[in-house]
Coordinates of C-alpha atoms and ligand atoms in Angstrom, one line a residue:
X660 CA -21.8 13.3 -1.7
X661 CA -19.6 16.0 -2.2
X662 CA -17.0 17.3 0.8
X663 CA -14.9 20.1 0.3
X664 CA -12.2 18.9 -1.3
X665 CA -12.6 15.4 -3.3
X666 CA -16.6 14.5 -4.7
X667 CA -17.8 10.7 -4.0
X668 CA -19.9 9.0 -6.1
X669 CA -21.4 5.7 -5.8
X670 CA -22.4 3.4 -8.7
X671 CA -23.2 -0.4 -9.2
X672 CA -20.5 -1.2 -6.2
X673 CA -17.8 1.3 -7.7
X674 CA -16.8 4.4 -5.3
X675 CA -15.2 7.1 -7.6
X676 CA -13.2 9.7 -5.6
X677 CA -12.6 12.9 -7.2
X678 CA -9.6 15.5 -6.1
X679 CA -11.7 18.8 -6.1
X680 CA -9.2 21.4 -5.3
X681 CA -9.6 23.2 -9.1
X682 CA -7.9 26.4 -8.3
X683 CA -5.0 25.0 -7.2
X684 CA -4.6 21.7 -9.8
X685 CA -5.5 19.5 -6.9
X686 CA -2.5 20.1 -4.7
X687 CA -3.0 18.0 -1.6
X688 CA -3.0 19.9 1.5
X689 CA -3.8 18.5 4.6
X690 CA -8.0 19.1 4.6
X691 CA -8.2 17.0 1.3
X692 CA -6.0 14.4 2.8
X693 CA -8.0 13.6 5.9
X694 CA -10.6 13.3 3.6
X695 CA -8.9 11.0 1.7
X696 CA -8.3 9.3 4.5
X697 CA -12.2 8.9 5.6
X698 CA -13.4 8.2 2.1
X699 CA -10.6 4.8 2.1
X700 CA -11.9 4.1 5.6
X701 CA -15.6 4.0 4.8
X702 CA -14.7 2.3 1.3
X703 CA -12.8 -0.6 3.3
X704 CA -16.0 -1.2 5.5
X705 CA -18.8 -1.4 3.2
X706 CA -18.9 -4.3 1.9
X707 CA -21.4 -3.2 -1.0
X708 CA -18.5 -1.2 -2.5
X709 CA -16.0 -3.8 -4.5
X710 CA -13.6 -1.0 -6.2
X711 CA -12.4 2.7 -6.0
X712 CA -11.3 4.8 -8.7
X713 CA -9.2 7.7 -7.5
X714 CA -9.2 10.0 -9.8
X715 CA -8.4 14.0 -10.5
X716 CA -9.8 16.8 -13.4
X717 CA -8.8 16.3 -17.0
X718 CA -6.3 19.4 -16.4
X719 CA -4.9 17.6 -13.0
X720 CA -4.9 14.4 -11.4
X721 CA -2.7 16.6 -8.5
X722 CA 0.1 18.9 -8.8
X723 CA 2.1 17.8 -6.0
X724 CA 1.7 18.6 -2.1
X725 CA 0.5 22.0 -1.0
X726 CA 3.6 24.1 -1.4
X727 CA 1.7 26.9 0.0
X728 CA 1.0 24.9 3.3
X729 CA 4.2 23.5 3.6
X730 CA 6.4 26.9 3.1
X731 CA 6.1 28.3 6.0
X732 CA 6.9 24.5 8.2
X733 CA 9.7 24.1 9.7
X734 CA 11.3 20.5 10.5
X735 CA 10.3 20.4 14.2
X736 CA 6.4 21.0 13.2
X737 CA 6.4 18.3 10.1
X738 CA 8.2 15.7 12.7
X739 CA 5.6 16.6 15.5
X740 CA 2.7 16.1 12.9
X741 CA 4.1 13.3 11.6
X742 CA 3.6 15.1 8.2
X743 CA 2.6 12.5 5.3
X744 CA 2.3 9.5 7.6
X745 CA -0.2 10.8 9.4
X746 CA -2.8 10.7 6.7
X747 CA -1.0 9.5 3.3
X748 CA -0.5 6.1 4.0
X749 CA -3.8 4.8 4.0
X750 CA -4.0 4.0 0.4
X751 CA -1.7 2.1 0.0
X752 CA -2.5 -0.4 3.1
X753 CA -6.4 -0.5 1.9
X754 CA -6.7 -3.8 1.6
X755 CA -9.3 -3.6 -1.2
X756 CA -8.4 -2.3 -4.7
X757 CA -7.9 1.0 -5.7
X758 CA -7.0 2.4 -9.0
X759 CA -5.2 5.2 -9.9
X760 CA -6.9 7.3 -12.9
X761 CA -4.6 9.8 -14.0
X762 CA -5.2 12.9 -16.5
X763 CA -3.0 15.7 -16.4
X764 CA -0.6 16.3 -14.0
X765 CA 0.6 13.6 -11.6
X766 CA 3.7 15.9 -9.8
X767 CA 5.3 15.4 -6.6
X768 CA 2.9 14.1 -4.0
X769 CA 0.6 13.2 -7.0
X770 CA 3.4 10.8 -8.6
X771 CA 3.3 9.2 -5.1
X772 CA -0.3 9.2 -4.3
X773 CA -1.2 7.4 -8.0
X774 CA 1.7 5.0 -6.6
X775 CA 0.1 4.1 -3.2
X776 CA -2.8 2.6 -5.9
X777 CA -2.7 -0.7 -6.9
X778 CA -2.4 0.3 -10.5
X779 CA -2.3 3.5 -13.1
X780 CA -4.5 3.9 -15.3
X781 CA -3.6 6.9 -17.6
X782 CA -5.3 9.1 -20.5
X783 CA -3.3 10.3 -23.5
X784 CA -2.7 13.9 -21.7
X785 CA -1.1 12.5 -18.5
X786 CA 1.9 14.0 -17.5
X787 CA 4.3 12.4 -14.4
X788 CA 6.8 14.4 -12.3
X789 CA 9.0 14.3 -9.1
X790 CA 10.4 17.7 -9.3
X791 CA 10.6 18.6 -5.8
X792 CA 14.6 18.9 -6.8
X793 CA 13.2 22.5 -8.0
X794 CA 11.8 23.1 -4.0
X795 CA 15.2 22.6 -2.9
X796 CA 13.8 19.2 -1.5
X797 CA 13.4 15.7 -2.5
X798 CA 10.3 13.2 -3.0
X799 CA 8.7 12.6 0.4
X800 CA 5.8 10.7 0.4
X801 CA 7.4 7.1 -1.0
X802 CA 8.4 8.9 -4.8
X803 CA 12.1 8.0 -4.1
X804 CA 11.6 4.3 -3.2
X805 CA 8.0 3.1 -5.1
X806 CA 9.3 4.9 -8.5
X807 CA 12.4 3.2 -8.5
X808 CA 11.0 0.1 -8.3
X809 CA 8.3 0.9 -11.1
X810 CA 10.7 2.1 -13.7
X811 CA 14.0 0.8 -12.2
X812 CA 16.7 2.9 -11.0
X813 CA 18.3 4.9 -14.2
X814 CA 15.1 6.7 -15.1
X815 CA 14.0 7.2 -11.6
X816 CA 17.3 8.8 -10.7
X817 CA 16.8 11.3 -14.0
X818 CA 12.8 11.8 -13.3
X819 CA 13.9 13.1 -9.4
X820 CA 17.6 14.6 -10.2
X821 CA 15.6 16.7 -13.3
X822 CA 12.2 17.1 -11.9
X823 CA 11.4 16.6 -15.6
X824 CA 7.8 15.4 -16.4
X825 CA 7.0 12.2 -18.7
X826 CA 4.4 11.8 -20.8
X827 CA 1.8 9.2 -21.1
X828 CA 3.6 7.3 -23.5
X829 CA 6.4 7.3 -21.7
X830 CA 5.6 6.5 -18.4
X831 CA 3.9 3.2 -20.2
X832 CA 6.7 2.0 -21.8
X833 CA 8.5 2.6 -18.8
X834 CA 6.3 0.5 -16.0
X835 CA 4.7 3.3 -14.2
X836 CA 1.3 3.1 -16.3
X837 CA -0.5 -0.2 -17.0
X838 CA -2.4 1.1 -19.5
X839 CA -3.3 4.4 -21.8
X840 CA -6.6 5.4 -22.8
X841 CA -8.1 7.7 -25.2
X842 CA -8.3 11.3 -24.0
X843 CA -12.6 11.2 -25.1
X844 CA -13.5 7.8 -23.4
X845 CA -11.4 7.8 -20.5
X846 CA -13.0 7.5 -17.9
X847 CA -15.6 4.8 -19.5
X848 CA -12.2 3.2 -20.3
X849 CA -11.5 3.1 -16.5
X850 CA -15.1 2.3 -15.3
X851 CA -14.8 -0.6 -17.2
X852 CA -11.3 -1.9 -15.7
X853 CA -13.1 -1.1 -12.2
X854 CA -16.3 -2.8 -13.4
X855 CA -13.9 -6.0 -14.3
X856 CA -12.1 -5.9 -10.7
X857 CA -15.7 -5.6 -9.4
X858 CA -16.6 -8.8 -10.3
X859 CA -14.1 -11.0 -8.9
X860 CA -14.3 -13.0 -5.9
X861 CA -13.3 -10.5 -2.9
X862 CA -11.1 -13.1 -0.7
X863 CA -9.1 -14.1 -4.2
X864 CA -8.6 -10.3 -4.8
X865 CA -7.4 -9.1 -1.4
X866 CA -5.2 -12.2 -1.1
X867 CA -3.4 -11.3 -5.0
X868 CA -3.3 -7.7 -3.4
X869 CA -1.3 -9.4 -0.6
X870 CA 0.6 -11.5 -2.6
X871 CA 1.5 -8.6 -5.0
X872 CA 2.5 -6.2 -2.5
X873 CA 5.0 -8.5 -0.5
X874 CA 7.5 -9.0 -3.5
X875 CA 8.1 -5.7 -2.8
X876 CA 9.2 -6.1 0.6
X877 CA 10.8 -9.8 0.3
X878 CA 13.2 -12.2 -1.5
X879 CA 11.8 -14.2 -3.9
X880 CA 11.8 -17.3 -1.9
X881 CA 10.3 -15.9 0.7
X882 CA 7.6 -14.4 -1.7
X883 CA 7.0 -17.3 -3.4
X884 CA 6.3 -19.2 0.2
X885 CA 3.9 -16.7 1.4
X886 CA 2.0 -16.9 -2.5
X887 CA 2.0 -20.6 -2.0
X888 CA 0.3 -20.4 1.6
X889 CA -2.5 -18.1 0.3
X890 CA -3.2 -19.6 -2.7
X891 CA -3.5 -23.0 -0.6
X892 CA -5.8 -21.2 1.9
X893 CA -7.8 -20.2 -1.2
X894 CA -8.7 -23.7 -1.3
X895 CA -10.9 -23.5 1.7
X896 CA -13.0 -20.9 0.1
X897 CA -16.4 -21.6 -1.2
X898 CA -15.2 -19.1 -4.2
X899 CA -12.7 -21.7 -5.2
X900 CA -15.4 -24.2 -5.7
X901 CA -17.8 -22.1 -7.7
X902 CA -15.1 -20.7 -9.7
X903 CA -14.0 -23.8 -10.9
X904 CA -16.8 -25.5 -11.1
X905 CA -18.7 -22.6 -13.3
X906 CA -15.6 -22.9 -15.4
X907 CA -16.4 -26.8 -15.8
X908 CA -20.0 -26.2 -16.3
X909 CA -19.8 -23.2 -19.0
X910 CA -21.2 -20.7 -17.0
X911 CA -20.7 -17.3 -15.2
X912 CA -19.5 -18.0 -11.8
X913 CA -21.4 -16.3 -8.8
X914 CA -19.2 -15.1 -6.4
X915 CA -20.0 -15.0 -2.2
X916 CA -16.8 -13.6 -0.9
X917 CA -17.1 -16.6 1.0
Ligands
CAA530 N1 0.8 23.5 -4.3 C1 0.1 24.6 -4.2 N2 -0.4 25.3 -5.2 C2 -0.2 24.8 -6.4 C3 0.6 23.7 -6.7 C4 1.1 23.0 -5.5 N3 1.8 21.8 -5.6 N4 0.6 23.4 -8.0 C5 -0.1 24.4 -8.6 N5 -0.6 25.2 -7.6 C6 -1.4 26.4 -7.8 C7 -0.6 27.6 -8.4 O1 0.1 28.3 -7.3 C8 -1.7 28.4 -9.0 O2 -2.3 29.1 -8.0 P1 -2.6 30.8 -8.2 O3 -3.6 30.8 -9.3 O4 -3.2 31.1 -6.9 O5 -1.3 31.4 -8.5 C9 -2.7 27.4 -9.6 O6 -2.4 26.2 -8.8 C10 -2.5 27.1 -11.0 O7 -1.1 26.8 -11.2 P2 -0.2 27.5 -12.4 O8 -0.6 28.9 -12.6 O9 1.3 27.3 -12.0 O10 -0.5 26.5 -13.6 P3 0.3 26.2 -14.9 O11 -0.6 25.5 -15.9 O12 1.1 27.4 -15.4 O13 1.5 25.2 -14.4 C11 2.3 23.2 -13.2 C12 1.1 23.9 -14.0 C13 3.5 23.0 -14.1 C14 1.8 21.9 -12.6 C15 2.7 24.2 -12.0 O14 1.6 24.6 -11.3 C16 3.7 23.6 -11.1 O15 4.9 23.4 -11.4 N6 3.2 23.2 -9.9 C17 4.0 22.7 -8.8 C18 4.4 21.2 -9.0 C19 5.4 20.7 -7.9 O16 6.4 21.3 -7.7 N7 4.9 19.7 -7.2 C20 5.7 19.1 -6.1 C21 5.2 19.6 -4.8 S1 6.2 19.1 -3.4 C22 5.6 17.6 -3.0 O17 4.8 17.1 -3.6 C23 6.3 17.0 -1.8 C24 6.1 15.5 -1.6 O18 6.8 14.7 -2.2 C25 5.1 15.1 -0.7

């Protein structure tokens, strides 16, 4: 299926959605965000579909918000619209995975989106930027808050004071990246990560998503507590059983999501 602006594909339970705004190195204007937002929505409801890769061109994973849409806005029509929030937010409360596989550019609104993921994945030629300093603004959809806690507050503070880009290497070392691939075999490299999240048990991987996500937003008391909880529910599961009991018996375990 292709829409105007990001191309869907569909294989062995793994949605792939590509940015397809070329001429402008995927900036993300509002059009390609509403579809965003639809693709996430129909991903979350089919159950067939156990991962999504979002993804970009080799030259651009996305260059930042559409500076040519938001020029002319003043602050009265981006509070009205609810600009960002209205149709940004939705990757990062999916509750099933999504993976982040960055080549190219990841600047501004890019950064941020790859950070709504659950992880990055990123080829040699990635390159990662908050340099909305340059607009005269700042980061706006989460770069300010998610970045610091990926790469801790010194280099966050130099990436959005500077607006200077960091490389793949870089942005490993640092946190942001979980892992670099080969320019050539990237995105195999990346179909096989999604492949491998695939084939857990649902349940187990939207309750780690859950558990992952809250020492974010809690002390670590209270993070541990809410871990403990799920991972005691988990128990109920019929996934529990046969994952354990595969393990026992030397096999492959067949997951139910149930
Ligand atoms: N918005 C709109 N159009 C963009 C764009 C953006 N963020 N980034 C690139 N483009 C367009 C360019 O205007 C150009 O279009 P034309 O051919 O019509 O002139 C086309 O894409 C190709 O870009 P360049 O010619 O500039 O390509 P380059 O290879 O010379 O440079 C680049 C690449 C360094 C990424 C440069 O395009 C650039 O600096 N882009 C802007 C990056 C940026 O500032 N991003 C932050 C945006 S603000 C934001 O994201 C706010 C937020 O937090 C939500």
């Amino acid at each position: 299926m292709s829409d105007k602006n990001i191309i869907i594909e569909k294989e062995n339970g793994i949605i792939t959605a590509s940015l397809n705004r070329p001429d402008a190195l995927n900036a993300l204007n509002d059009e390609l965000m509403d579809e965003l937002l639809t693709a996430v929505d129909n991903y979350e409801k089919d159950d067939s579909l156990r991962c999504m890769i979002l993804t970009g061109s080799s030259k651009a994973f996305a260059a930042g918000a559409d500076i040519k849409q938001m020029q002319p806005k003043s602050y009265m029509d981006v509070y009205k619209e609810d600009f960002i929030t209205r149709n940004w937010e939705s990757v990062a409360s999916c509750r099933k995975p999504i993976i982040a596989a960055v080549s190219g550019y990841a600047l501004g609104g890019g950064c941020e989106l790859a950070m709504m993921c659950d992880f990055i994945l990123a080829s040699e030629s990635a390159k990662f930027g908050q340099p909305e300093i340059n607009l005269g603004v700042s980061p706006g959809a989460g770069g300010s808050q998610r970045l610091t806690r990926f790469i801790g507050k010194s280099k966050a503070m130099d990436m959005c004071l500077t607006g200077r880009m960091m490389d793949a290497e870089e942005s490993e070392r640092s946190g942001l990246v979980s892992r670099v691939f080969p320019n050539e075999s990237f995105m195999k490299d990346v179909m096989e990560v999604a492949i491998a999240v695939s084939q857990k048990s649902m349940i187990a991987t939207m309750m780690t998503k859950e558990m992952v996500n809250r020492s974010y937003e809690t002390t670590l008391s209270e993070g541990i507590r809410f871990e403990r909880r799920l991972f005691h529910s988990m128990f109920a599961t019929e996934d529990k059983k046969e994952g354990m009991s595969a393990f026992i018996d030397k096999r492959k375990p067949e997951f139910k999501d149930k």
